[in-house]
CSV table of C-alpha atoms in Angstrom, one decimal:
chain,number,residue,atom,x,y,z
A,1,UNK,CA,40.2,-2.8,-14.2
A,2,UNK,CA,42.2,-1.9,-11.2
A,3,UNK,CA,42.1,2.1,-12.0
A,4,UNK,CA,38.4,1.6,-12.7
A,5,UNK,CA,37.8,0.2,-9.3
A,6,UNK,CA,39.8,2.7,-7.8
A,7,UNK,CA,37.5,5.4,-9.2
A,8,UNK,CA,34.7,4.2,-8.0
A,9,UNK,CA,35.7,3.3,-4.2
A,10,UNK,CA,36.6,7.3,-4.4
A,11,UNK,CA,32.6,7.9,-5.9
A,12,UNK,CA,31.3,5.8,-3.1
A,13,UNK,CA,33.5,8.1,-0.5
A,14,UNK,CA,32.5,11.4,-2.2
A,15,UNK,CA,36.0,11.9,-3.1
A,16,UNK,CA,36.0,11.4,-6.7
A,17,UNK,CA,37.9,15.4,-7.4
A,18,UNK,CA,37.7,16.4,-10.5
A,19,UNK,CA,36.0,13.5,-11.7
A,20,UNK,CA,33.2,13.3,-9.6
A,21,UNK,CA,32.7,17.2,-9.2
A,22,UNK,CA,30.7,17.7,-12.3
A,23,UNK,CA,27.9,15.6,-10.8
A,24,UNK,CA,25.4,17.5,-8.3
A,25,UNK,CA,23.3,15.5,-5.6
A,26,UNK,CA,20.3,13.8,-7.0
A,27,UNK,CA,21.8,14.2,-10.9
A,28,UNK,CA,22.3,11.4,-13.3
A,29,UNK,CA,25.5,10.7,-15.1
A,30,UNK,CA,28.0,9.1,-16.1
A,31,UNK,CA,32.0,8.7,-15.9
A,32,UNK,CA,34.5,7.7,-18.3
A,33,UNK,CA,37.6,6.2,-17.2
A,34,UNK,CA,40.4,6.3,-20.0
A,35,UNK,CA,39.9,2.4,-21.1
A,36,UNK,CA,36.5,3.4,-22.1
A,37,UNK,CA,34.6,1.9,-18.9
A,38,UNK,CA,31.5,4.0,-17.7
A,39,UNK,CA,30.2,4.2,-14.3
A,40,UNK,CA,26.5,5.2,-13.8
A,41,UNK,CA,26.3,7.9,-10.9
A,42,UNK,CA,23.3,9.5,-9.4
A,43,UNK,CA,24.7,11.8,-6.9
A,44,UNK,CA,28.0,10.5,-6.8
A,45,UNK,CA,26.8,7.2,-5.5
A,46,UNK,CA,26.8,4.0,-7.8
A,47,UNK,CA,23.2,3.1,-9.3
A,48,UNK,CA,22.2,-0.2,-8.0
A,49,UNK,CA,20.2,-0.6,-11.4
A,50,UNK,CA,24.1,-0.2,-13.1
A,51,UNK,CA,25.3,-2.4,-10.4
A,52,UNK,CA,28.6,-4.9,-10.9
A,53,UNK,CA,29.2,-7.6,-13.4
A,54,UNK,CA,33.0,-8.5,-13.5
A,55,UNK,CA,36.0,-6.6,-12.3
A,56,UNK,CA,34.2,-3.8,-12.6
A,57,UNK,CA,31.4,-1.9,-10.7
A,58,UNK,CA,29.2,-1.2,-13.7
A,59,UNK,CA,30.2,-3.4,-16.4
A,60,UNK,CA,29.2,-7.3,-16.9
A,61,UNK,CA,30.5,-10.4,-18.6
A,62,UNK,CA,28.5,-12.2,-20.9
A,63,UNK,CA,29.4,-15.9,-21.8
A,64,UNK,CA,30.6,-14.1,-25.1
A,65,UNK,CA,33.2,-13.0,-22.9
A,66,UNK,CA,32.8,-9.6,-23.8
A,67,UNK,CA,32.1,-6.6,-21.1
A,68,UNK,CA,29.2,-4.3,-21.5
A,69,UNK,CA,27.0,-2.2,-18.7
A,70,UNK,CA,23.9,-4.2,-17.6
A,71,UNK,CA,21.6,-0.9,-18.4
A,72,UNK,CA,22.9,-2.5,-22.2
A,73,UNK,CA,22.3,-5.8,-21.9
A,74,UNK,CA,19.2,-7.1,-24.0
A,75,UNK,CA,18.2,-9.6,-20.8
A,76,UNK,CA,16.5,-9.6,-17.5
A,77,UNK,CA,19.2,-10.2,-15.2
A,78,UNK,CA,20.1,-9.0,-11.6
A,79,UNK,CA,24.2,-9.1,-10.8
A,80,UNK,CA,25.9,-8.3,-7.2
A,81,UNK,CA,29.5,-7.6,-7.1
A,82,UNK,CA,31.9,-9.1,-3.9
A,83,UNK,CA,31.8,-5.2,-2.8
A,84,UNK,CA,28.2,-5.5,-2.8
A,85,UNK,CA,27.6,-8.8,-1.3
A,86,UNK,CA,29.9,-8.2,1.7
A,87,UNK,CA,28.1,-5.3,2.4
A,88,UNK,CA,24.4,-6.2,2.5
A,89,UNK,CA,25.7,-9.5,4.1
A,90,UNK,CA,24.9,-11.7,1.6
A,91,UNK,CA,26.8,-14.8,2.4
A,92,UNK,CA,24.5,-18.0,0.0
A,93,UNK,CA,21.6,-18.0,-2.1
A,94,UNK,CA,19.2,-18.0,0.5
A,95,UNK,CA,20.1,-14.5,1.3
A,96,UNK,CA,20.6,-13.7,-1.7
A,97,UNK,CA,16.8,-14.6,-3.1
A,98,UNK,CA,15.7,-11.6,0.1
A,99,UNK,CA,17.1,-8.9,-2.7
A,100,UNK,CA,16.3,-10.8,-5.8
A,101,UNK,CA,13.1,-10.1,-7.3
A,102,UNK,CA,11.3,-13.6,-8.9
A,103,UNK,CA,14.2,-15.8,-7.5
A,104,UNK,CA,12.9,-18.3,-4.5
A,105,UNK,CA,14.7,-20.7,-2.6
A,106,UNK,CA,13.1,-23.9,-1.5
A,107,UNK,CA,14.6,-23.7,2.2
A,108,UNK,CA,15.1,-27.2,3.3
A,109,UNK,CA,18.5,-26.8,5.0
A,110,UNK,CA,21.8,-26.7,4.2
A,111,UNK,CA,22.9,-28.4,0.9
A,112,UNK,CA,19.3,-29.9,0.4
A,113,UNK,CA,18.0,-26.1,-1.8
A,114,UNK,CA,16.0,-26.0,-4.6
A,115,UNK,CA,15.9,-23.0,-6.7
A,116,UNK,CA,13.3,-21.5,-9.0
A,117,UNK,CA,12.8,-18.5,-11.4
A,118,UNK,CA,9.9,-16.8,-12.3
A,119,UNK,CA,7.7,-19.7,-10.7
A,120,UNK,CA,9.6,-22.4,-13.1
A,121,UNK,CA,11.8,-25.5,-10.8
A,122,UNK,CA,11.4,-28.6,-9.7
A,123,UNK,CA,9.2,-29.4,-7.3
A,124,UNK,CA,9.9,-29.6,-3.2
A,125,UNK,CA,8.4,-33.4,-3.6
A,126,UNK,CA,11.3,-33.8,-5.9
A,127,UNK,CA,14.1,-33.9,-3.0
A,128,UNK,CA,17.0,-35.9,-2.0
A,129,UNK,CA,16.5,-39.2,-4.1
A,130,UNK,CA,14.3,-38.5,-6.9
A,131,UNK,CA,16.1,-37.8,-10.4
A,132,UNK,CA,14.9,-35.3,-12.1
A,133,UNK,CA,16.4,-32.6,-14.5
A,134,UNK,CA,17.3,-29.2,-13.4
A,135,UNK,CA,15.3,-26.1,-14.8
A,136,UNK,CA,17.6,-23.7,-13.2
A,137,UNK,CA,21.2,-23.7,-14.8
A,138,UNK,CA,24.1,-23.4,-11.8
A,139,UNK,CA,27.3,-22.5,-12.9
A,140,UNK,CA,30.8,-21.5,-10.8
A,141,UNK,CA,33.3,-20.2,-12.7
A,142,UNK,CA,31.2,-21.3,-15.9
A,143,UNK,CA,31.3,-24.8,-14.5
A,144,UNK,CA,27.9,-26.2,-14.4
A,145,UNK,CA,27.2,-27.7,-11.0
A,146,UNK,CA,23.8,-28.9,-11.1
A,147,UNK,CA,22.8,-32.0,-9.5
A,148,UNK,CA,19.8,-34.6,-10.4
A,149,UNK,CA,18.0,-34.5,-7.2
A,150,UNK,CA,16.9,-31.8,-4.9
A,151,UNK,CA,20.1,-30.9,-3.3
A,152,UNK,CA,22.1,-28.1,-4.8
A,153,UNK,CA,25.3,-26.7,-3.5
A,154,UNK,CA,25.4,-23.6,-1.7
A,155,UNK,CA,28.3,-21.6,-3.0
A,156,UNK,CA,30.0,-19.4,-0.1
A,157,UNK,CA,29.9,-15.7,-1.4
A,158,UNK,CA,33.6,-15.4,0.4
A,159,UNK,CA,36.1,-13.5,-2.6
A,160,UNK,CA,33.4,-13.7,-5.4
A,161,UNK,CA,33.9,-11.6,-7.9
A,162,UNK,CA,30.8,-11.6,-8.3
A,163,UNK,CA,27.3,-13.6,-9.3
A,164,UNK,CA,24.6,-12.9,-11.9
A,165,UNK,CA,21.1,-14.3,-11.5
A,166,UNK,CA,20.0,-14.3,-15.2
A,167,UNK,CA,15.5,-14.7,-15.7
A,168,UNK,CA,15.1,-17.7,-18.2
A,169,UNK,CA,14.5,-18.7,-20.3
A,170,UNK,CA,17.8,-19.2,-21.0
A,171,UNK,CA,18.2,-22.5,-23.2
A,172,UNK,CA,20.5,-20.0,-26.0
A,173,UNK,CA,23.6,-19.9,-24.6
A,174,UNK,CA,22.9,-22.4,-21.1
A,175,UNK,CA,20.8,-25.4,-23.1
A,176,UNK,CA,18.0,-27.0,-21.8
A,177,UNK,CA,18.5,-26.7,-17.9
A,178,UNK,CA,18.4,-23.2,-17.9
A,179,UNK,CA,14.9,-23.1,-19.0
A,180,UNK,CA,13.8,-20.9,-16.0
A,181,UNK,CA,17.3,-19.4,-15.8
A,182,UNK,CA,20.5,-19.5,-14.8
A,183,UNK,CA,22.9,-18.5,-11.6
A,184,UNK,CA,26.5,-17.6,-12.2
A,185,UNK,CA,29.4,-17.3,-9.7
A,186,UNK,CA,32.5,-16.1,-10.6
A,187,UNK,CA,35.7,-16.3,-8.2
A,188,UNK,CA,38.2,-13.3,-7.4
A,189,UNK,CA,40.7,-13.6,-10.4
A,190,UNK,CA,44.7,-13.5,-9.0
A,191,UNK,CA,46.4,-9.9,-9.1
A,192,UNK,CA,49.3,-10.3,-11.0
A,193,UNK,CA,50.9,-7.7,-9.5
A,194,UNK,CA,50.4,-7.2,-5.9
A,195,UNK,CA,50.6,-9.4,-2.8
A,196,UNK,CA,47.9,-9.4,-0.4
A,197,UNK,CA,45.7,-11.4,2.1
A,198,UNK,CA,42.2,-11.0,3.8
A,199,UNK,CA,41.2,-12.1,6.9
A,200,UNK,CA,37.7,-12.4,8.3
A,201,UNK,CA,36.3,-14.0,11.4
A,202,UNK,CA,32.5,-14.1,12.8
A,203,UNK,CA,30.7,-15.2,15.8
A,204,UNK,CA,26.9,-16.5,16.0
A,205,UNK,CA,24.8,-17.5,18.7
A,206,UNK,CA,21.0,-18.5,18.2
A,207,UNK,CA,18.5,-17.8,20.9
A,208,UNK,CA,17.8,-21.4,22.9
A,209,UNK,CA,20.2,-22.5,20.6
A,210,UNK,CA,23.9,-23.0,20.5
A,211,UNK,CA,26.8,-21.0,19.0
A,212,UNK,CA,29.8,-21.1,17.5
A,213,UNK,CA,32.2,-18.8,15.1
A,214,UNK,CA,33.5,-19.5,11.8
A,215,UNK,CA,36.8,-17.6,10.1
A,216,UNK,CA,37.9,-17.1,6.0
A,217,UNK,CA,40.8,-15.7,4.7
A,218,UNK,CA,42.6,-15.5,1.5
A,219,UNK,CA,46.3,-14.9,0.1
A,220,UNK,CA,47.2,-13.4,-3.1
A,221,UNK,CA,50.9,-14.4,-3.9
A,222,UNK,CA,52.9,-12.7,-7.2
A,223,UNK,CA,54.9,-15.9,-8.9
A,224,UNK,CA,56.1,-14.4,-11.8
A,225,UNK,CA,55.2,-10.3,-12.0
A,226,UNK,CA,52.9,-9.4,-14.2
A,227,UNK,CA,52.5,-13.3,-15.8
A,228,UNK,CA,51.1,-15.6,-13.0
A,229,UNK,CA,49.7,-15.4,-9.8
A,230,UNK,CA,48.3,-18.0,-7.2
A,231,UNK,CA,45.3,-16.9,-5.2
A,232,UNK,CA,44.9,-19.2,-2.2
A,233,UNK,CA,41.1,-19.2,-0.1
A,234,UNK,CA,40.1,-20.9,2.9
A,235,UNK,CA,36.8,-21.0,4.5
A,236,UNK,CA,35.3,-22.4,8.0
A,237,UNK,CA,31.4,-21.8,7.9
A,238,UNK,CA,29.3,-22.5,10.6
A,239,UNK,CA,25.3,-22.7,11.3
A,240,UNK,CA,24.8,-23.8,15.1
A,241,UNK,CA,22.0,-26.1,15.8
A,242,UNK,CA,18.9,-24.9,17.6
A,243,UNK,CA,16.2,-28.0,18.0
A,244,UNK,CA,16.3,-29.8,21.2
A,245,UNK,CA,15.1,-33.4,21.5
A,246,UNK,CA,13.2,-33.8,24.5
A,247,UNK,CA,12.9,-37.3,24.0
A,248,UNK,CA,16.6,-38.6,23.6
A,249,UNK,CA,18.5,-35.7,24.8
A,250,UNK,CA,20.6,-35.1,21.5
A,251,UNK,CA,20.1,-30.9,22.1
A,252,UNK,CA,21.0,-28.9,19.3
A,253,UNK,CA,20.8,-31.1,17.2
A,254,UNK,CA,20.8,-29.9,13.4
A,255,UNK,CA,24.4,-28.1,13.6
A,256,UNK,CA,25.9,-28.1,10.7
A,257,UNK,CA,30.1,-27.1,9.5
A,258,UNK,CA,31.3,-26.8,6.5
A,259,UNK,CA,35.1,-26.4,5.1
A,260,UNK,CA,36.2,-25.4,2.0
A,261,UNK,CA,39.4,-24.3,0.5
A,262,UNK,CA,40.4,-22.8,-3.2
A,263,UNK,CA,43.2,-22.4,-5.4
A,264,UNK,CA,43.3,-20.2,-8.2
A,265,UNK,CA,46.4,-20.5,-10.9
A,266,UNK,CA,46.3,-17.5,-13.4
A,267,UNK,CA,49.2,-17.3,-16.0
A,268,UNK,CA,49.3,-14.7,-19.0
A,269,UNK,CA,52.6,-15.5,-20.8
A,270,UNK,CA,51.8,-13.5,-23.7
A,271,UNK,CA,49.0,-10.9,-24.5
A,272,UNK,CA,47.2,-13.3,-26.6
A,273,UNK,CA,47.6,-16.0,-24.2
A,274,UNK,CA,46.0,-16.9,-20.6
A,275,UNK,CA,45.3,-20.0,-18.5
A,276,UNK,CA,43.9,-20.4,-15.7
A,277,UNK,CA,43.4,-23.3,-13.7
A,278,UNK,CA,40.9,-23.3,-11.0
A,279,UNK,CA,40.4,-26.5,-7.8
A,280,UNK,CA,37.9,-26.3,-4.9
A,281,UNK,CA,37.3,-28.9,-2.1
A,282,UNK,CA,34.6,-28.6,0.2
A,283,UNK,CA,33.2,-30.9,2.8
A,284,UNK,CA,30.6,-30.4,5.1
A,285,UNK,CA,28.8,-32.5,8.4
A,286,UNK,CA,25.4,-32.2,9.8
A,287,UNK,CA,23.8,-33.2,12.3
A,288,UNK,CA,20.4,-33.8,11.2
A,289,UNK,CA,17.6,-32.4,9.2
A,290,UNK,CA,15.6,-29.3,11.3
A,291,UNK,CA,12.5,-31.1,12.1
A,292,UNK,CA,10.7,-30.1,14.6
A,293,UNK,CA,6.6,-30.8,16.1
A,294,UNK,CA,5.0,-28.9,18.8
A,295,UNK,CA,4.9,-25.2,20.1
A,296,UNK,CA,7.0,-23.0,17.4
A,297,UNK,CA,8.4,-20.6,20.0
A,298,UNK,CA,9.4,-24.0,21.4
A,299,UNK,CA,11.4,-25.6,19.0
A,300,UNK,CA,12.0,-29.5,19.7
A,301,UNK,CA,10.7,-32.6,18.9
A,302,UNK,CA,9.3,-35.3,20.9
A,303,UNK,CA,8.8,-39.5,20.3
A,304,UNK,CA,11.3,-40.1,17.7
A,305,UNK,CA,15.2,-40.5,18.0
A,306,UNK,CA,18.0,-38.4,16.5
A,307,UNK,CA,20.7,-39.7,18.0
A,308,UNK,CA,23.2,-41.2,15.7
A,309,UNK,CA,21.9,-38.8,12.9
A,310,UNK,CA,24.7,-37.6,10.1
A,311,UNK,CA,24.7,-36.2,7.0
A,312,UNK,CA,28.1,-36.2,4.9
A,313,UNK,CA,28.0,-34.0,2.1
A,314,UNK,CA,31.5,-33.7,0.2
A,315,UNK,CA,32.3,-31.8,-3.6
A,316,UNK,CA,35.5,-31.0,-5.7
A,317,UNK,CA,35.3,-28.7,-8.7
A,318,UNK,CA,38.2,-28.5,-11.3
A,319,UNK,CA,38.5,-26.6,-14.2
A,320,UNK,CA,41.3,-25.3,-16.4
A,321,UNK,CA,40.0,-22.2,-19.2
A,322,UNK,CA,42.3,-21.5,-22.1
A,323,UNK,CA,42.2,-18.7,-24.3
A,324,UNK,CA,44.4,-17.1,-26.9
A,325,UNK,CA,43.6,-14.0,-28.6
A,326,UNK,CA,43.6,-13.2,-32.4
A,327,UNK,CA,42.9,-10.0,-32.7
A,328,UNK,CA,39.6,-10.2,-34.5
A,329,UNK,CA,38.2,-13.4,-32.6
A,330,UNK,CA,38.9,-15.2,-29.6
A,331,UNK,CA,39.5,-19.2,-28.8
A,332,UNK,CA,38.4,-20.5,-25.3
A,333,UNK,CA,38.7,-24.2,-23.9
A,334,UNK,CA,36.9,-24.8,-21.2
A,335,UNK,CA,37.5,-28.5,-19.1
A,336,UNK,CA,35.9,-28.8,-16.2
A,337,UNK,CA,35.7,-31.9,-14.0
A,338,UNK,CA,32.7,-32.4,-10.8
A,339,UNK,CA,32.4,-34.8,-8.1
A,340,UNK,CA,29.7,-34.6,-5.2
A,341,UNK,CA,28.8,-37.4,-2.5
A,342,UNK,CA,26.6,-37.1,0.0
A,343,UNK,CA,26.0,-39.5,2.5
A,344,UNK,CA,23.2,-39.6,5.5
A,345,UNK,CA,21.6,-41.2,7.9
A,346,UNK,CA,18.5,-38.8,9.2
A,347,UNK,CA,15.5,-39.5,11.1
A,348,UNK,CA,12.5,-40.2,8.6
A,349,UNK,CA,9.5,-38.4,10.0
A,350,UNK,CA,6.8,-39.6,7.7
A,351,UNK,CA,7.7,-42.7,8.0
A,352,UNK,CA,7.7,-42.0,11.6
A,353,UNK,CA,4.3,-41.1,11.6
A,354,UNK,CA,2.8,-43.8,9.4
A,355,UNK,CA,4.7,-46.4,11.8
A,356,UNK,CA,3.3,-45.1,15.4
A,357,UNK,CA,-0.3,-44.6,13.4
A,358,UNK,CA,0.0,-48.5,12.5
A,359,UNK,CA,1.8,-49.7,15.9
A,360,UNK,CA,-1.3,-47.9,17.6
A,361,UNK,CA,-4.0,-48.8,15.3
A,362,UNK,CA,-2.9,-52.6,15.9
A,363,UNK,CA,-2.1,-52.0,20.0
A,364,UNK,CA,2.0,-53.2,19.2
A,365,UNK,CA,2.9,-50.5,21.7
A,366,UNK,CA,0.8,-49.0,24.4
A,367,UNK,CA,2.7,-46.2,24.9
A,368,UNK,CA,4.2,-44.4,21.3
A,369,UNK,CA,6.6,-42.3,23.4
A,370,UNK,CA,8.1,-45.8,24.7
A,371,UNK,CA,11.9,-44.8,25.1
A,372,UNK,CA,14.7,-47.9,25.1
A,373,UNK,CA,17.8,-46.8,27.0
A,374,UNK,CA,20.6,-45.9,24.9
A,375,UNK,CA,18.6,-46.0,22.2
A,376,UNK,CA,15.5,-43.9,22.1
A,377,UNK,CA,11.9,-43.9,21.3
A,378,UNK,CA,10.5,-47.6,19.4
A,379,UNK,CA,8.7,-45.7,16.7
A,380,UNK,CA,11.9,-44.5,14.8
A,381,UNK,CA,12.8,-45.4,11.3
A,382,UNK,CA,15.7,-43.8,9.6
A,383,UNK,CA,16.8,-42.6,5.6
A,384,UNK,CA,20.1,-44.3,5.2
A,385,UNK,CA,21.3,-43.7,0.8
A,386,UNK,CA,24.0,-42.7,-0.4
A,387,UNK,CA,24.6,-40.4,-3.7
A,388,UNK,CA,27.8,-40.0,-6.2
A,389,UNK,CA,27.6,-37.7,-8.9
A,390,UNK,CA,30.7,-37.2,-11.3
A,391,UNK,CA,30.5,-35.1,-14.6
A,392,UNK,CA,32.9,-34.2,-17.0
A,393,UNK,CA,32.3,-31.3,-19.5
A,394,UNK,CA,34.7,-29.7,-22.6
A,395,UNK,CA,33.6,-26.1,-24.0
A,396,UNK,CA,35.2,-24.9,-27.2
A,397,UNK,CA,34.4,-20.8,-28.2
A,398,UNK,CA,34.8,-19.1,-30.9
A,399,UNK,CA,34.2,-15.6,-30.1
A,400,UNK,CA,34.2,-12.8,-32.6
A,401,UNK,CA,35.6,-9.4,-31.5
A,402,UNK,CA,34.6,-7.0,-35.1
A,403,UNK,CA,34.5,-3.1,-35.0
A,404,UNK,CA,31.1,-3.5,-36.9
A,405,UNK,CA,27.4,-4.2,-35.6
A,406,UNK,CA,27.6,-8.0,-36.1
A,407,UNK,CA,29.4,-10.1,-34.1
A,408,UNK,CA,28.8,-13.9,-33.4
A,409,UNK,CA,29.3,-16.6,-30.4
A,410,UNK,CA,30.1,-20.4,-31.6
């Protein structure tokens, strides 16, 4: 709620008054806001143990739909709210495995990640071409975005609400790929009420390396007042290259760009009803993959080509979540449509290897480092594939809301 975030952005600057006041430095406790909401405190600063899930800084959202503190939630979970993120700089999963305990990231670049929990994921032999089902569930806006092979998308923590890293198994509510657990982002919802826009822009420059700067921003525009909003999102992210080859010249070489843009439609015509309708485009260019050979202070790589090196990687998202309240239960439709292709045509180093061994072994070549002009070194073969994946998936919920102890999920 918006008076519940209020309260606790005056917590964080120790000027909570009246409400903050009955908590000394170093106490535990806990506020109250008038909807019922509570806020764990210790010393007037927000417990990162009662950290953000949904709107809120100390409540989360289960795929029940229904808001409880994590301290109360019968799961080992971690959560981190868009407050949070933008503030220990956590901009993708990579960075967000450094302050997640039993979450790894199988760093292979961008795009090309492979995720595990607890030890349990596919295996880094597993990568770009090899179908194999996912262990670890990934889900954006409860869209599930997983892909076959190794290559899952990295989801830009620009205007998340918030994402929930939840220890598997997880097979009840998520199925069968969520066996080792699941990942949940959740976008910024659109305030109904008030217009507003954000704008962010960064510079980055690598040692021996090149740089660049990206920029973000996002618009919140009113429609109807207190009915529908449109929340608009745009992102330019950039990751400068840094490997030099010696042998072709092509310096910097793994660069990699990526843009990606959101719309968010939110309607509430009536208190029982809401739709919102959610689209994201993103499409992305690298250069090449980061291989490098020799000294590692030195990075570069020597007898093989890059030139002429790409790697297309392009996704759109839909969904559309309908709900209507009665009172005692709640009905939710969830369509969702995915489409990802990724196209590339990358230097193949084993292969590279394997064919300079042989071209040696059997005296084809005298020298391996043999460069043709315009071309580059002999002893280069190249990965060209290319990969479409398209899913379609319908949700139906029925979702209880009684007074009592029991309450049920369907």
């Amino acid at each position: 709620s918006l008076e519940l975030k209020e309260l606790t952005r005056q917590l964080q600057r120790g000027g909570g008054g009246a409400l903050s006041a009955e908590l000394q430095p170093g106490a535990l406790g806990e506020v109250s806001t008038e909807r019922g909401n509570k806020v764990a405190l210790r010393g007037g600063k927000l417990r990162r143990a009662a950290s953000v899930l949904g709107a809120t800084l100390a409540l989360a959202k289960g795929k029940d739909g229904r808001e409880q503190s994590v301290q109360d939630i019968p799961a080992s979970m971690v959560a981190f709210s868009g407050e949070q993120m933008a503030e220990q700089g956590i901009q993708d999963v990579r960075d967000l495995a450094k302050l997640t305990p039993s979450l790894n990231v199988q760093d292979r670049g961008p795009g090309r990640n492979e995720l595990s929990i607890r030890g349990i994921g596919r295996s880094v032999f597993q990568q770009d071409i090899a179908v194999s089902p996912a262990n670890i569930g990934l889900y954006l806006d409860d869209v599930p975005i997983n892909v076959l092979q190794g290559n899952q998308l990295d989801i830009r923590s620009f205007d998340l609400n918030r994402v929930e890293v939840l220890r598997g198994p997880q097979g009840t509510l998520f199925g069968e790929g969520a066996q080792g657990g699941a990942i949940r982002y959740f976008t910024s919802e659109p305030d109904l009420s008030e217009f507003g826009a954000t704008i962010e822009v960064n510079a980055i420059a690598i040692d021996d390396g090149d740089s660049d700067f990206g920029y973000r921003g996002m618009v919140n525009i009113p429609i109807i007042e207190d009915s529908t909003a449109l929340r608009l999102v745009a992102n330019h992210y950039v990751m400068p290259g840094y490997i030099d080859n010696v042998a072709d010249g092509d310096d910097d070489f793994n660069d990699y760009e990526a843009d990606s843009y959101r719309a968010i439609l939110l309607s509430n015509p009536t208190e029982a009803l809401s739709l919102r309708l959610m689209y994201q485009h993103e499409s992305a260019e690298q250069g090449g993959f980061a291989t490098a050979n020799g000294d590692p202070d030195d990075l570069s790589l020597t007898g093989a080509s890059t030139r002429g090196s790409y790697i297309h990687d392009d996704h759109d998202i839909f969904s559309a979540n309908i709900s209507y309240d009665f009172e005692s239960y709640r009905l939710e439709s969830i369509t969702s449509h995915f489409d990802r292709e990724r196209e590339r045509r990358v230097l193949d180093a084993f292969f590279t290897n394997q064919m300079t061994a042989f071209r040696q072994l059997f005296g084809l070549i005298a020298d391996p480092s043999l460069i043709i002009p315009d071309e580059g070194p002999v002893n280069s073969t190249y990965s060209l594939d290319n990969s479409h994946y398209e899913q379609l998936s319908q949700e139906f919920r029925l979702i209880s809301n009684y007074d009592g102890p029991f309450n049920f999920v369907a």
